[in-house]
Coordinates of C-alpha atoms in Angstrom, one line a residue:
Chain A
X1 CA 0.0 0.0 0.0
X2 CA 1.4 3.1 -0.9
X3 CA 1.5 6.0 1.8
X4 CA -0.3 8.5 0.0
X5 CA -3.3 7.8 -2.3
X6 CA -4.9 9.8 -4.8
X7 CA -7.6 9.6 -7.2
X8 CA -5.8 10.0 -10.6
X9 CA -9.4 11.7 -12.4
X10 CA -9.5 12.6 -14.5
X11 CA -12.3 15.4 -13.0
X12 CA -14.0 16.7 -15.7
X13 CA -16.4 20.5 -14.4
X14 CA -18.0 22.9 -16.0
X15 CA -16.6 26.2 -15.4
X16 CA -17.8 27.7 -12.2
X17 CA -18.0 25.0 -10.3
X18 CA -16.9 23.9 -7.0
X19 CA -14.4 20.8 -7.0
X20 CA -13.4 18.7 -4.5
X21 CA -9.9 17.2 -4.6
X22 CA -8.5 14.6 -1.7
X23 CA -5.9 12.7 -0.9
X24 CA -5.8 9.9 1.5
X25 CA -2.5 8.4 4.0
X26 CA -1.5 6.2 6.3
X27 CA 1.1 7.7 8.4
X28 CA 0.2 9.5 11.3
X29 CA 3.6 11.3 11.3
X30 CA 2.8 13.2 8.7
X31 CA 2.4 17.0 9.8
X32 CA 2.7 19.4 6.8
X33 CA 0.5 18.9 3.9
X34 CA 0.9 20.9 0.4
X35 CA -1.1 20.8 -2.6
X36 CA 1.3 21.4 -6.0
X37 CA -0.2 22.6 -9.5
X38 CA 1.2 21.4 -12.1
X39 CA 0.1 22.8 -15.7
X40 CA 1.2 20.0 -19.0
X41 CA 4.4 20.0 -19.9
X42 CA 5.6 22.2 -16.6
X43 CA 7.0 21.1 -13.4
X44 CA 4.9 21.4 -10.1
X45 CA 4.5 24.7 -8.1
X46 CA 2.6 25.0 -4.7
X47 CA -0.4 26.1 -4.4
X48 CA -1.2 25.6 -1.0
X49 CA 0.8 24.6 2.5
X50 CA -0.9 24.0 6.0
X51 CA 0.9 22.3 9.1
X52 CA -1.1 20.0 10.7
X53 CA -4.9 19.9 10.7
X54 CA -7.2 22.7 10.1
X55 CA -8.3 24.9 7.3
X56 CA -6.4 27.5 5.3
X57 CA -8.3 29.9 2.5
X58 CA -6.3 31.4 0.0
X59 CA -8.4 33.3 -2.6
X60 CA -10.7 30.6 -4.8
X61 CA -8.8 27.7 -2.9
X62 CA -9.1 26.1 0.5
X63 CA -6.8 23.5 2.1
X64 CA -8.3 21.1 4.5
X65 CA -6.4 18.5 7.2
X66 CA -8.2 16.0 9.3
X67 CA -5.7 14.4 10.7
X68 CA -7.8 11.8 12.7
X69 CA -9.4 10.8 9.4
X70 CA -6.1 10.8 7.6
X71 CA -7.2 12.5 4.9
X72 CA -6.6 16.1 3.2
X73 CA -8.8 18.3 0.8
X74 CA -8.4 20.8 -1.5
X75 CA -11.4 23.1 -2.6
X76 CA -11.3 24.9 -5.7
X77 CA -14.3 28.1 -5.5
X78 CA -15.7 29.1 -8.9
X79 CA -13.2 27.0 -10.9
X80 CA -12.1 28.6 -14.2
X81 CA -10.3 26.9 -17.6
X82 CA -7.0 28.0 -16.0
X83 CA -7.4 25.6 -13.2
X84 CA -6.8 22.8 -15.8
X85 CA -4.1 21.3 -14.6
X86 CA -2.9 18.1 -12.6
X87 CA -3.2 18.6 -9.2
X88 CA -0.6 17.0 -6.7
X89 CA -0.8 16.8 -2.6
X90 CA 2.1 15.8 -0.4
X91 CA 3.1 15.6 3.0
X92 CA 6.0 15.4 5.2
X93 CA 6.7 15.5 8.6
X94 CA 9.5 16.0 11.2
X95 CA 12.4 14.3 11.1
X96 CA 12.1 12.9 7.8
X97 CA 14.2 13.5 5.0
X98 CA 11.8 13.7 2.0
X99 CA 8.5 14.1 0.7
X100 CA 5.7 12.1 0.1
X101 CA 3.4 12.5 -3.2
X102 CA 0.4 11.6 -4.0
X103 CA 0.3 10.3 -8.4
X104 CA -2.2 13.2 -8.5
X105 CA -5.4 14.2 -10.3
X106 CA -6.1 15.4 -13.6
X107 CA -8.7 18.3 -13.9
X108 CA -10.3 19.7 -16.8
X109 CA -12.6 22.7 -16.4
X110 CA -14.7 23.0 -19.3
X111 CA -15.8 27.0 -20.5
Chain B
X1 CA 17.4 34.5 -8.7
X2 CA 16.2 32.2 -11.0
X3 CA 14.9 29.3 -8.4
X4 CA 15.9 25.5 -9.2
X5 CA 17.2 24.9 -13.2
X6 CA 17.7 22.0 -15.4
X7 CA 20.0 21.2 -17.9
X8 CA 19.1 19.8 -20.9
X9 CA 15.3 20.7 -21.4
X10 CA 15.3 17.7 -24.2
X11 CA 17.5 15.0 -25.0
X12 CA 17.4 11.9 -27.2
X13 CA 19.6 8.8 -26.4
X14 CA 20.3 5.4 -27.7
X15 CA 20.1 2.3 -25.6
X16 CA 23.7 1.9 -24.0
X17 CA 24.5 5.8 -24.0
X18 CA 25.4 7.5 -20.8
X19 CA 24.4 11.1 -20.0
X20 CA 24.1 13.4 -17.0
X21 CA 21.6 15.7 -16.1
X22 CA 22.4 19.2 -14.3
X23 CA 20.4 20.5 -11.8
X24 CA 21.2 23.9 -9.9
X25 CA 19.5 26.0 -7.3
X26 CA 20.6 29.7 -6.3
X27 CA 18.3 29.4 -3.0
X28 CA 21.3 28.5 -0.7
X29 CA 19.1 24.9 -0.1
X30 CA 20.1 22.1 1.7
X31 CA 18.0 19.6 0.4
X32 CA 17.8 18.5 -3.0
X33 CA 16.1 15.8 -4.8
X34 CA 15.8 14.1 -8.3
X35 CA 12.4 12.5 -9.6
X36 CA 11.3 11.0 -12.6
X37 CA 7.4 11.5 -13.9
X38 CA 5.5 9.3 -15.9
X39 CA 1.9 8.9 -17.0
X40 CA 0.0 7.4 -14.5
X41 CA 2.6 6.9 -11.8
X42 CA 3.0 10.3 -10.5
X43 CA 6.6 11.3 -9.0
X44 CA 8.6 8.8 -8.1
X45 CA 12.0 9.7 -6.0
X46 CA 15.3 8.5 -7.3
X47 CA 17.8 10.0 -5.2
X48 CA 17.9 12.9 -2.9
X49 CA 21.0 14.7 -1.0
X50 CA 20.4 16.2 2.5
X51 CA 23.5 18.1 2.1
X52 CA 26.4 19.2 0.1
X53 CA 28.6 15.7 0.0
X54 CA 25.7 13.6 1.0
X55 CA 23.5 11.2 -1.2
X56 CA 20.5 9.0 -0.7
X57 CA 18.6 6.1 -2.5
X58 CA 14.7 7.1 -3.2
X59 CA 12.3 5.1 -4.3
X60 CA 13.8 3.9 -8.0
X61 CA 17.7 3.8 -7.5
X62 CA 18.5 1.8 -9.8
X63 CA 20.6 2.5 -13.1
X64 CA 21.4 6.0 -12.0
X65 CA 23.7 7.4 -9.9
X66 CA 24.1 11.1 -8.0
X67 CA 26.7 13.4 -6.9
X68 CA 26.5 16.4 -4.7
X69 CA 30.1 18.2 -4.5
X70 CA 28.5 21.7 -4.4
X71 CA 25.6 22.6 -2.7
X72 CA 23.9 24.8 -5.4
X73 CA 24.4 21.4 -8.0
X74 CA 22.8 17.9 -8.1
X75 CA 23.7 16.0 -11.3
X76 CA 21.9 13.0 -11.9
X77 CA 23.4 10.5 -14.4
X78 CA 22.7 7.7 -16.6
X79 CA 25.5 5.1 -17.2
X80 CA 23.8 2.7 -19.6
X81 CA 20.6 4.2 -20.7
X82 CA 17.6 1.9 -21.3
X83 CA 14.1 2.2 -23.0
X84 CA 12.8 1.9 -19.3
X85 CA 14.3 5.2 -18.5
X86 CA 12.5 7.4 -20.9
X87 CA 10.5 9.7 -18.6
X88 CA 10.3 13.6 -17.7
X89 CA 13.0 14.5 -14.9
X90 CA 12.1 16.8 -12.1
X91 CA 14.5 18.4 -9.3
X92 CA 13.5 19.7 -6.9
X93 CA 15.1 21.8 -3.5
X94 CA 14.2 22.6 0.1
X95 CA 15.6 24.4 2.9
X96 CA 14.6 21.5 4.8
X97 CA 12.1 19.0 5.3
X98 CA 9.2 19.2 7.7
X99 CA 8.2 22.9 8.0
X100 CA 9.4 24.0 4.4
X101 CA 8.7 22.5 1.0
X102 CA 10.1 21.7 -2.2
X103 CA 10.8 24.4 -5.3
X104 CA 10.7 22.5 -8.2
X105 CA 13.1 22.9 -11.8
X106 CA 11.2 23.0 -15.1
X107 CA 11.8 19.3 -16.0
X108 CA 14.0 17.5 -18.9
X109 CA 12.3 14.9 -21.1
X110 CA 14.6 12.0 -21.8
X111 CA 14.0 9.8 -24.5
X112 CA 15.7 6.7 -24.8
X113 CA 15.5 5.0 -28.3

């Protein structure tokens, strides 16, 4: 079993709506989460970074962490065709030496 | 300050070729990582150095090696290069692990014929 899973889509939305992306692990350890965007043919940039569990808002997106559930969220608000992208979450925690990633999910937001 | 680079962008190899890949990072990072991408498997860690001098095995090791001399460069290379190792290279740097999080280079697409 891999340590993070994630639902490789793809997620096909019409522009405007709300989507739902999640990622699931099984290491409690874990204590920072991030959510990467990565646009074809480009490498990944972050989107969004929370420590521990909780909420964080940034504009259109919001980052969810329950911790007890072992599972992450991100919320995309009013999505728009530039959100097409592939959409990656990993975590890592202290006293580790690397990163875990999810094989992320595809999403297509149709105008 | 151009954040985490890659050289080549593209390359085209034969089966049995050796290359190297160049990766540099003007962030002053401690941490830096090489991955390979392909459809369907996500990123997959190949090696990783947790500081200048240091190396580590990922998750796929094998057929490539790493060396770290400075810290700004992690150079990734491919003694024998096999069909099996076309794929799109990503490296990637951190400060450190835990509380900081990984700036990524633009990629080089290796094809191995």
């Amino acid at each position: 079993q891999k340590e993070v899973e994630q639902d490789p889509g793809p997620l096909s939305v019409p522009e405007g709506a709300i989507v739902s992306l999640n990622c699931t692990y099984s290491n409690s350890a874990f204590q920072y989460f991030m959510w990467y965007r990565q646009y074809s043919r480009k490498g990944p940039e972050l989107l969004m970074y929370t420590y521990s569990s909780g909420n964080k808002e940034d504009g259109r997106f919001t980052a969810q962490v329950d911790k007890s559930s072992k599972y992450i969220s991100l919320f995309i608000r009013d999505s728009q065709p530039s959100d097409s992208a592939t959409y990656l979450c990993a975590m890592s925690g202290n006293n580790f030496n690397k990163f875990y990633f999810g094989s992320g999910t595809k999403l297509n937001v149709k105008p | 300050n151009a954040g985490v680079t890659q050289t080549p962008k593209f390359r085209v190899l034969k089966t049995g070729q050796s290359m190297t890949l160049l990766c540099a990072q003007d962030m002053n990072h401690e941490y830096m990582y090489w991955y390979r991408q392909d459809p369907g498997m996500g990123l997959r860690l190949i090696h990783y150095s947790v500081g200048e001098g240091t190396t580590a095995k990922g998750e796929v090791p094998d057929g490539y090696n790493v060396s770290r001399l400075k810290k700004q460069n992690f150079l990734l290379g491919l003694e024998s290069a096999a069909p099996s190792q076309t794929s799109v290279y990503f490296c990637a740097s951190s400060y450190r692990v835990g509380s900081d999080t990984q700036y990524f280079g633009p990629g080089t697409r290796l094809t191995v014929l």
